[in-house]
Amino acid sequence: MKTEDLIEALAMDAGPAPAVAPRLWSAGGLGIVAALPLTIVWLGLRPDLSDAMGTMMFWTKAIYTVILSLAGFWCVEQLSRPVGSARRGVVLGISVVTVLLVAGLWQFLSAAPADQMPILMGKSWTRCPRNVLVLALPILAATLWVVRGMAPTRLASAGAAAGLFAGGLAATVYGLHCPEHTMAFVAAWYSLGVGLVTGLGAVIGPWALRWR
């Protein structure tokens, strides 16, 4: 018997798995409850937040990061099971990153040479990925705690998916502070921040999710 067949048979014998989705959203909500006050106290809300919420770029950032978190959710929801497939989440994540990278590259190349670097770097490129990573830590911890109570077998992949979910949510919260408003900046530095959280999840997943 192949390993995959054995895992599937054991999963069927174990009966129906507990509902994963409500637990994941609860973990994400609890993590946001921790990340939002951290944003307010540590970074502060952008002073023009009410005006910014009336602009297209504010919501473009939010939609991008929410879709990344949704992609992570789909992946981790499936990878919490022994035989789940993360294909749908992976396709969604790659698709939305590709769309924004293309849009950001077009914006960068269409700008005058003197404007290109400010469009790409903004004023906070050195802080953005780090801040997203820090804000994601409570969300990542809560998500890994939930996944650990399920039946993941691909621990690094499940950890990476948890990181993508946490990173997308944290980047959405970070948008309440960040005044940057170009697609090139978001495509580069928001994506890097979410990528760092995804990588962290992959690294600690085998340790945090292993069966004891």
PDB file of C-alpha atoms in Angstrom:
ATOM      1  CA  MET A   1       0.000   0.000   0.000  1.00  0.00           C
ATOM      2  CA  LYS A   2       1.286   3.449  -0.918  1.00  0.00           C
ATOM      3  CA  THR A   3       1.871   5.989   1.824  1.00  0.00           C
ATOM      4  CA  GLU A   4      -0.858   8.280   0.434  1.00  0.00           C
ATOM      5  CA  ASP A   5      -3.357   5.422   0.405  1.00  0.00           C
ATOM      6  CA  LEU A   6      -2.480   4.494   3.991  1.00  0.00           C
ATOM      7  CA  ILE A   7      -2.923   8.078   5.163  1.00  0.00           C
ATOM      8  CA  GLU A   8      -6.284   8.318   3.389  1.00  0.00           C
ATOM      9  CA  ALA A   9      -7.466   5.046   4.928  1.00  0.00           C
ATOM     10  CA  LEU A  10      -6.429   6.155   8.409  1.00  0.00           C
ATOM     11  CA  ALA A  11      -8.167   9.490   7.918  1.00  0.00           C
ATOM     12  CA  MET A  12     -11.386   7.762   6.881  1.00  0.00           C
ATOM     13  CA  ASP A  13     -11.215   5.420   9.871  1.00  0.00           C
ATOM     14  CA  ALA A  14     -10.786   8.373  12.190  1.00  0.00           C
ATOM     15  CA  GLY A  15     -14.216   9.705  11.261  1.00  0.00           C
ATOM     16  CA  PRO A  16     -15.203  13.223  10.243  1.00  0.00           C
ATOM     17  CA  ALA A  17     -12.592  15.880  10.954  1.00  0.00           C
ATOM     18  CA  PRO A  18     -13.487  18.832  13.147  1.00  0.00           C
ATOM     19  CA  ALA A  19     -14.535  21.982  11.287  1.00  0.00           C
ATOM     20  CA  VAL A  20     -11.366  23.791  10.348  1.00  0.00           C
ATOM     21  CA  ALA A  21     -12.671  27.003   8.767  1.00  0.00           C
ATOM     22  CA  PRO A  22     -14.431  28.503  11.833  1.00  0.00           C
ATOM     23  CA  ARG A  23     -11.388  27.795  13.985  1.00  0.00           C
ATOM     24  CA  LEU A  24      -9.055  29.424  11.474  1.00  0.00           C
ATOM     25  CA  TRP A  25     -11.168  32.555  11.217  1.00  0.00           C
ATOM     26  CA  SER A  26     -11.386  32.674  15.002  1.00  0.00           C
ATOM     27  CA  ALA A  27      -7.598  32.448  15.186  1.00  0.00           C
ATOM     28  CA  GLY A  28      -7.265  35.177  12.575  1.00  0.00           C
ATOM     29  CA  GLY A  29      -9.726  37.357  14.450  1.00  0.00           C
ATOM     30  CA  LEU A  30      -7.899  36.897  17.739  1.00  0.00           C
ATOM     31  CA  GLY A  31      -4.607  37.679  16.036  1.00  0.00           C
ATOM     32  CA  ILE A  32      -6.042  40.865  14.551  1.00  0.00           C
ATOM     33  CA  VAL A  33      -7.341  41.859  17.979  1.00  0.00           C
ATOM     34  CA  ALA A  34      -3.708  41.705  19.098  1.00  0.00           C
ATOM     35  CA  ALA A  35      -2.202  43.248  15.947  1.00  0.00           C
ATOM     36  CA  LEU A  36      -4.549  46.246  15.749  1.00  0.00           C
ATOM     37  CA  PRO A  37      -3.683  47.729  19.176  1.00  0.00           C
ATOM     38  CA  LEU A  38      -0.023  47.006  18.432  1.00  0.00           C
ATOM     39  CA  THR A  39      -0.354  49.047  15.249  1.00  0.00           C
ATOM     40  CA  ILE A  40      -2.056  51.911  17.046  1.00  0.00           C
ATOM     41  CA  VAL A  41       0.377  52.038  19.981  1.00  0.00           C
ATOM     42  CA  TRP A  42       3.629  51.161  18.201  1.00  0.00           C
ATOM     43  CA  LEU A  43       3.185  52.678  14.733  1.00  0.00           C
ATOM     44  CA  GLY A  44       0.144  54.902  14.964  1.00  0.00           C
ATOM     45  CA  LEU A  45      -2.675  55.298  12.486  1.00  0.00           C
ATOM     46  CA  ARG A  46      -1.941  57.467   9.469  1.00  0.00           C
ATOM     47  CA  PRO A  47      -3.176  60.992  10.235  1.00  0.00           C
ATOM     48  CA  ASP A  48      -5.068  61.243   6.945  1.00  0.00           C
ATOM     49  CA  LEU A  49      -6.806  57.894   7.354  1.00  0.00           C
ATOM     50  CA  SER A  50     -10.337  59.209   6.840  1.00  0.00           C
ATOM     51  CA  ASP A  51      -9.313  60.966   3.609  1.00  0.00           C
ATOM     52  CA  ALA A  52      -7.226  57.999   2.452  1.00  0.00           C
ATOM     53  CA  MET A  53     -10.219  55.686   2.804  1.00  0.00           C
ATOM     54  CA  GLY A  54     -11.840  57.654   0.010  1.00  0.00           C
ATOM     55  CA  THR A  55      -9.062  56.838  -2.461  1.00  0.00           C
ATOM     56  CA  MET A  56      -8.787  53.900  -4.824  1.00  0.00           C
ATOM     57  CA  MET A  57      -5.221  53.023  -3.801  1.00  0.00           C
ATOM     58  CA  PHE A  58      -6.158  52.550  -0.148  1.00  0.00           C
ATOM     59  CA  TRP A  59      -8.697  49.914  -1.134  1.00  0.00           C
ATOM     60  CA  THR A  60      -6.405  48.418  -3.781  1.00  0.00           C
ATOM     61  CA  LYS A  61      -3.860  47.690  -1.038  1.00  0.00           C
ATOM     62  CA  ALA A  62      -6.553  46.276   1.210  1.00  0.00           C
ATOM     63  CA  ILE A  63      -8.060  44.079  -1.508  1.00  0.00           C
ATOM     64  CA  TYR A  64      -4.612  42.762  -2.458  1.00  0.00           C
ATOM     65  CA  THR A  65      -3.686  41.806   1.091  1.00  0.00           C
ATOM     66  CA  VAL A  66      -7.119  40.359   1.868  1.00  0.00           C
ATOM     67  CA  ILE A  67      -6.885  38.148  -1.234  1.00  0.00           C
ATOM     68  CA  LEU A  68      -3.448  36.976  -0.092  1.00  0.00           C
ATOM     69  CA  SER A  69      -4.926  36.063   3.292  1.00  0.00           C
ATOM     70  CA  LEU A  70      -7.787  34.251   1.550  1.00  0.00           C
ATOM     71  CA  ALA A  71      -5.273  32.286  -0.526  1.00  0.00           C
ATOM     72  CA  GLY A  72      -3.454  31.348   2.674  1.00  0.00           C
ATOM     73  CA  PHE A  73      -6.744  30.406   4.311  1.00  0.00           C
ATOM     74  CA  TRP A  74      -7.653  28.047   1.472  1.00  0.00           C
ATOM     75  CA  CYS A  75      -4.198  26.481   1.614  1.00  0.00           C
ATOM     76  CA  VAL A  76      -4.042  26.004   5.369  1.00  0.00           C
ATOM     77  CA  GLU A  77      -7.648  24.787   5.541  1.00  0.00           C
ATOM     78  CA  GLN A  78      -6.767  21.987   3.132  1.00  0.00           C
ATOM     79  CA  LEU A  79      -3.306  21.241   4.524  1.00  0.00           C
ATOM     80  CA  SER A  80      -4.785  20.802   7.994  1.00  0.00           C
ATOM     81  CA  ARG A  81      -6.137  17.513   6.643  1.00  0.00           C
ATOM     82  CA  PRO A  82      -4.060  14.460   5.736  1.00  0.00           C
ATOM     83  CA  VAL A  83      -5.176  14.377   2.097  1.00  0.00           C
ATOM     84  CA  GLY A  84      -6.175  17.987   1.365  1.00  0.00           C
ATOM     85  CA  SER A  85      -5.040  19.796  -1.788  1.00  0.00           C
ATOM     86  CA  ALA A  86      -3.805  23.385  -1.568  1.00  0.00           C
ATOM     87  CA  ARG A  87      -3.922  23.902  -5.341  1.00  0.00           C
ATOM     88  CA  ARG A  88      -6.795  26.409  -5.330  1.00  0.00           C
ATOM     89  CA  GLY A  89      -5.116  28.633  -2.753  1.00  0.00           C
ATOM     90  CA  VAL A  90      -1.731  28.432  -4.473  1.00  0.00           C
ATOM     91  CA  VAL A  91      -3.252  29.413  -7.821  1.00  0.00           C
ATOM     92  CA  LEU A  92      -5.097  32.332  -6.249  1.00  0.00           C
ATOM     93  CA  GLY A  93      -1.976  33.560  -4.449  1.00  0.00           C
ATOM     94  CA  ILE A  94       0.266  33.341  -7.504  1.00  0.00           C
ATOM     95  CA  SER A  95      -2.380  34.997  -9.677  1.00  0.00           C
ATOM     96  CA  VAL A  96      -2.943  38.028  -7.471  1.00  0.00           C
ATOM     97  CA  VAL A  97       0.791  38.559  -6.884  1.00  0.00           C
ATOM     98  CA  THR A  98       1.428  38.335 -10.628  1.00  0.00           C
ATOM     99  CA  VAL A  99      -1.314  40.851 -11.409  1.00  0.00           C
ATOM    100  CA  LEU A 100       0.032  43.388  -8.931  1.00  0.00           C
ATOM    101  CA  LEU A 101       3.652  42.846  -9.987  1.00  0.00           C
ATOM    102  CA  VAL A 102       2.702  43.517 -13.599  1.00  0.00           C
ATOM    103  CA  ALA A 103       0.722  46.615 -12.590  1.00  0.00           C
ATOM    104  CA  GLY A 104       3.582  47.841 -10.414  1.00  0.00           C
ATOM    105  CA  LEU A 105       6.149  47.252 -13.144  1.00  0.00           C
ATOM    106  CA  TRP A 106       3.978  49.111 -15.644  1.00  0.00           C
ATOM    107  CA  GLN A 107       3.655  52.034 -13.225  1.00  0.00           C
ATOM    108  CA  PHE A 108       7.408  52.057 -12.608  1.00  0.00           C
ATOM    109  CA  LEU A 109       8.362  51.933 -16.288  1.00  0.00           C
ATOM    110  CA  SER A 110       5.750  54.514 -17.281  1.00  0.00           C
ATOM    111  CA  ALA A 111       7.068  57.099 -14.826  1.00  0.00           C
ATOM    112  CA  ALA A 112       9.699  59.690 -15.628  1.00  0.00           C
ATOM    113  CA  PRO A 113      13.205  58.481 -14.711  1.00  0.00           C
ATOM    114  CA  ALA A 114      13.418  60.933 -11.833  1.00  0.00           C
ATOM    115  CA  ASP A 115      10.168  59.574 -10.359  1.00  0.00           C
ATOM    116  CA  GLN A 116      10.878  55.858 -10.691  1.00  0.00           C
ATOM    117  CA  MET A 117      12.819  55.281  -7.497  1.00  0.00           C
ATOM    118  CA  PRO A 118      10.435  57.316  -5.304  1.00  0.00           C
ATOM    119  CA  ILE A 119       7.537  55.303  -6.766  1.00  0.00           C
ATOM    120  CA  LEU A 120       9.277  52.048  -5.929  1.00  0.00           C
ATOM    121  CA  MET A 121      10.942  52.896  -2.628  1.00  0.00           C
ATOM    122  CA  GLY A 122       8.552  55.426  -1.143  1.00  0.00           C
ATOM    123  CA  LYS A 123       9.689  56.664   2.272  1.00  0.00           C
ATOM    124  CA  SER A 124       9.365  53.449   4.263  1.00  0.00           C
ATOM    125  CA  TRP A 125      10.655  50.564   2.168  1.00  0.00           C
ATOM    126  CA  THR A 126      13.175  49.576   4.847  1.00  0.00           C
ATOM    127  CA  ARG A 127      10.452  49.358   7.513  1.00  0.00           C
ATOM    128  CA  CYS A 128       7.477  47.957   5.651  1.00  0.00           C
ATOM    129  CA  PRO A 129       8.453  44.240   5.428  1.00  0.00           C
ATOM    130  CA  ARG A 130       9.691  44.233   9.024  1.00  0.00           C
ATOM    131  CA  ASN A 131       6.512  45.846  10.324  1.00  0.00           C
ATOM    132  CA  VAL A 132       4.292  43.380   8.482  1.00  0.00           C
ATOM    133  CA  LEU A 133       6.325  40.520   9.937  1.00  0.00           C
ATOM    134  CA  VAL A 134       6.056  41.818  13.507  1.00  0.00           C
ATOM    135  CA  LEU A 135       2.313  42.464  13.229  1.00  0.00           C
ATOM    136  CA  ALA A 136       1.815  38.964  11.825  1.00  0.00           C
ATOM    137  CA  LEU A 137       3.432  37.159  14.750  1.00  0.00           C
ATOM    138  CA  PRO A 138       0.323  36.962  16.976  1.00  0.00           C
ATOM    139  CA  ILE A 139      -1.818  35.902  14.014  1.00  0.00           C
ATOM    140  CA  LEU A 140       0.714  33.259  12.986  1.00  0.00           C
ATOM    141  CA  ALA A 141       0.936  31.900  16.526  1.00  0.00           C
ATOM    142  CA  ALA A 142      -2.854  31.610  16.825  1.00  0.00           C
ATOM    143  CA  THR A 143      -3.147  29.981  13.399  1.00  0.00           C
ATOM    144  CA  LEU A 144      -0.419  27.426  14.094  1.00  0.00           C
ATOM    145  CA  TRP A 145      -2.106  26.588  17.392  1.00  0.00           C
ATOM    146  CA  VAL A 146      -5.327  25.781  15.527  1.00  0.00           C
ATOM    147  CA  VAL A 147      -3.591  23.768  12.811  1.00  0.00           C
ATOM    148  CA  ARG A 148      -1.668  21.793  15.413  1.00  0.00           C
ATOM    149  CA  GLY A 149      -4.983  20.519  16.747  1.00  0.00           C
ATOM    150  CA  MET A 150      -5.929  19.157  13.317  1.00  0.00           C
ATOM    151  CA  ALA A 151      -4.176  16.436  11.323  1.00  0.00           C
ATOM    152  CA  PRO A 152      -1.521  18.043   9.095  1.00  0.00           C
ATOM    153  CA  THR A 153       0.991  15.712   7.478  1.00  0.00           C
ATOM    154  CA  ARG A 154       2.916  18.203   5.302  1.00  0.00           C
ATOM    155  CA  LEU A 155       4.158  20.308   8.154  1.00  0.00           C
ATOM    156  CA  ALA A 156       6.398  22.782   6.314  1.00  0.00           C
ATOM    157  CA  SER A 157       3.695  23.438   3.708  1.00  0.00           C
ATOM    158  CA  ALA A 158       1.016  23.837   6.378  1.00  0.00           C
ATOM    159  CA  GLY A 159       3.291  26.247   8.246  1.00  0.00           C
ATOM    160  CA  ALA A 160       3.907  28.263   5.085  1.00  0.00           C
ATOM    161  CA  ALA A 161       0.162  28.408   4.422  1.00  0.00           C
ATOM    162  CA  ALA A 162      -0.418  29.631   7.976  1.00  0.00           C
ATOM    163  CA  GLY A 163       2.228  32.284   7.354  1.00  0.00           C
ATOM    164  CA  LEU A 164       0.544  33.421   4.154  1.00  0.00           C
ATOM    165  CA  PHE A 165      -2.793  33.679   5.966  1.00  0.00           C
ATOM    166  CA  ALA A 166      -1.238  35.596   8.859  1.00  0.00           C
ATOM    167  CA  GLY A 167       0.893  37.803   6.611  1.00  0.00           C
ATOM    168  CA  GLY A 168      -2.057  38.845   4.467  1.00  0.00           C
ATOM    169  CA  LEU A 169      -4.131  39.795   7.504  1.00  0.00           C
ATOM    170  CA  ALA A 170      -1.212  41.647   9.109  1.00  0.00           C
ATOM    171  CA  ALA A 171      -0.519  43.577   5.903  1.00  0.00           C
ATOM    172  CA  THR A 172      -4.177  44.608   5.801  1.00  0.00           C
ATOM    173  CA  VAL A 173      -3.905  45.977   9.340  1.00  0.00           C
ATOM    174  CA  TYR A 174      -0.608  47.660   8.461  1.00  0.00           C
ATOM    175  CA  GLY A 175      -2.396  49.562   5.708  1.00  0.00           C
ATOM    176  CA  LEU A 176      -4.098  51.603   8.444  1.00  0.00           C
ATOM    177  CA  HIS A 177      -0.672  53.065   9.234  1.00  0.00           C
ATOM    178  CA  CYS A 178       1.198  53.028   5.930  1.00  0.00           C
ATOM    179  CA  PRO A 179       0.815  56.167   3.761  1.00  0.00           C
ATOM    180  CA  GLU A 180       2.491  54.680   0.672  1.00  0.00           C
ATOM    181  CA  HIS A 181       0.183  54.832  -2.326  1.00  0.00           C
ATOM    182  CA  THR A 182       1.867  53.298  -5.369  1.00  0.00           C
ATOM    183  CA  MET A 183       1.289  49.863  -6.831  1.00  0.00           C
ATOM    184  CA  ALA A 184       5.037  49.426  -7.332  1.00  0.00           C
ATOM    185  CA  PHE A 185       5.666  49.905  -3.600  1.00  0.00           C
ATOM    186  CA  VAL A 186       2.900  47.526  -2.569  1.00  0.00           C
ATOM    187  CA  ALA A 187       3.938  44.906  -5.116  1.00  0.00           C
ATOM    188  CA  ALA A 188       7.533  44.988  -3.876  1.00  0.00           C
ATOM    189  CA  TRP A 189       7.488  45.631  -0.144  1.00  0.00           C
ATOM    190  CA  TYR A 190       4.084  44.435   1.029  1.00  0.00           C
ATOM    191  CA  SER A 191       4.687  41.247  -0.933  1.00  0.00           C
ATOM    192  CA  LEU A 192       8.118  40.868   0.650  1.00  0.00           C
ATOM    193  CA  GLY A 193       6.633  41.302   4.126  1.00  0.00           C
ATOM    194  CA  VAL A 194       4.007  38.639   3.496  1.00  0.00           C
ATOM    195  CA  GLY A 195       6.698  36.447   1.958  1.00  0.00           C
ATOM    196  CA  LEU A 196       8.816  36.735   5.101  1.00  0.00           C
ATOM    197  CA  VAL A 197       5.909  35.570   7.238  1.00  0.00           C
ATOM    198  CA  THR A 198       5.251  32.704   4.817  1.00  0.00           C
ATOM    199  CA  GLY A 199       8.895  31.667   5.014  1.00  0.00           C
ATOM    200  CA  LEU A 200       8.875  31.888   8.794  1.00  0.00           C
ATOM    201  CA  GLY A 201       5.830  29.647   8.896  1.00  0.00           C
ATOM    202  CA  ALA A 202       7.564  27.117   6.662  1.00  0.00           C
ATOM    203  CA  VAL A 203      10.618  27.097   8.918  1.00  0.00           C
ATOM    204  CA  ILE A 204       8.819  26.679  12.231  1.00  0.00           C
ATOM    205  CA  GLY A 205       5.951  24.558  10.899  1.00  0.00           C
ATOM    206  CA  PRO A 206       7.764  21.202  11.251  1.00  0.00           C
ATOM    207  CA  TRP A 207       8.541  22.056  14.880  1.00  0.00           C
ATOM    208  CA  ALA A 208       5.267  23.740  15.871  1.00  0.00           C
ATOM    209  CA  LEU A 209       2.958  21.256  14.129  1.00  0.00           C
ATOM    210  CA  ARG A 210       4.646  17.934  14.718  1.00  0.00           C
ATOM    211  CA  TRP A 211       2.585  15.292  16.471  1.00  0.00           C
ATOM    212  CA  ARG A 212       3.557  14.547  20.027  1.00  0.00           C
TER     213      ARG A 212
END
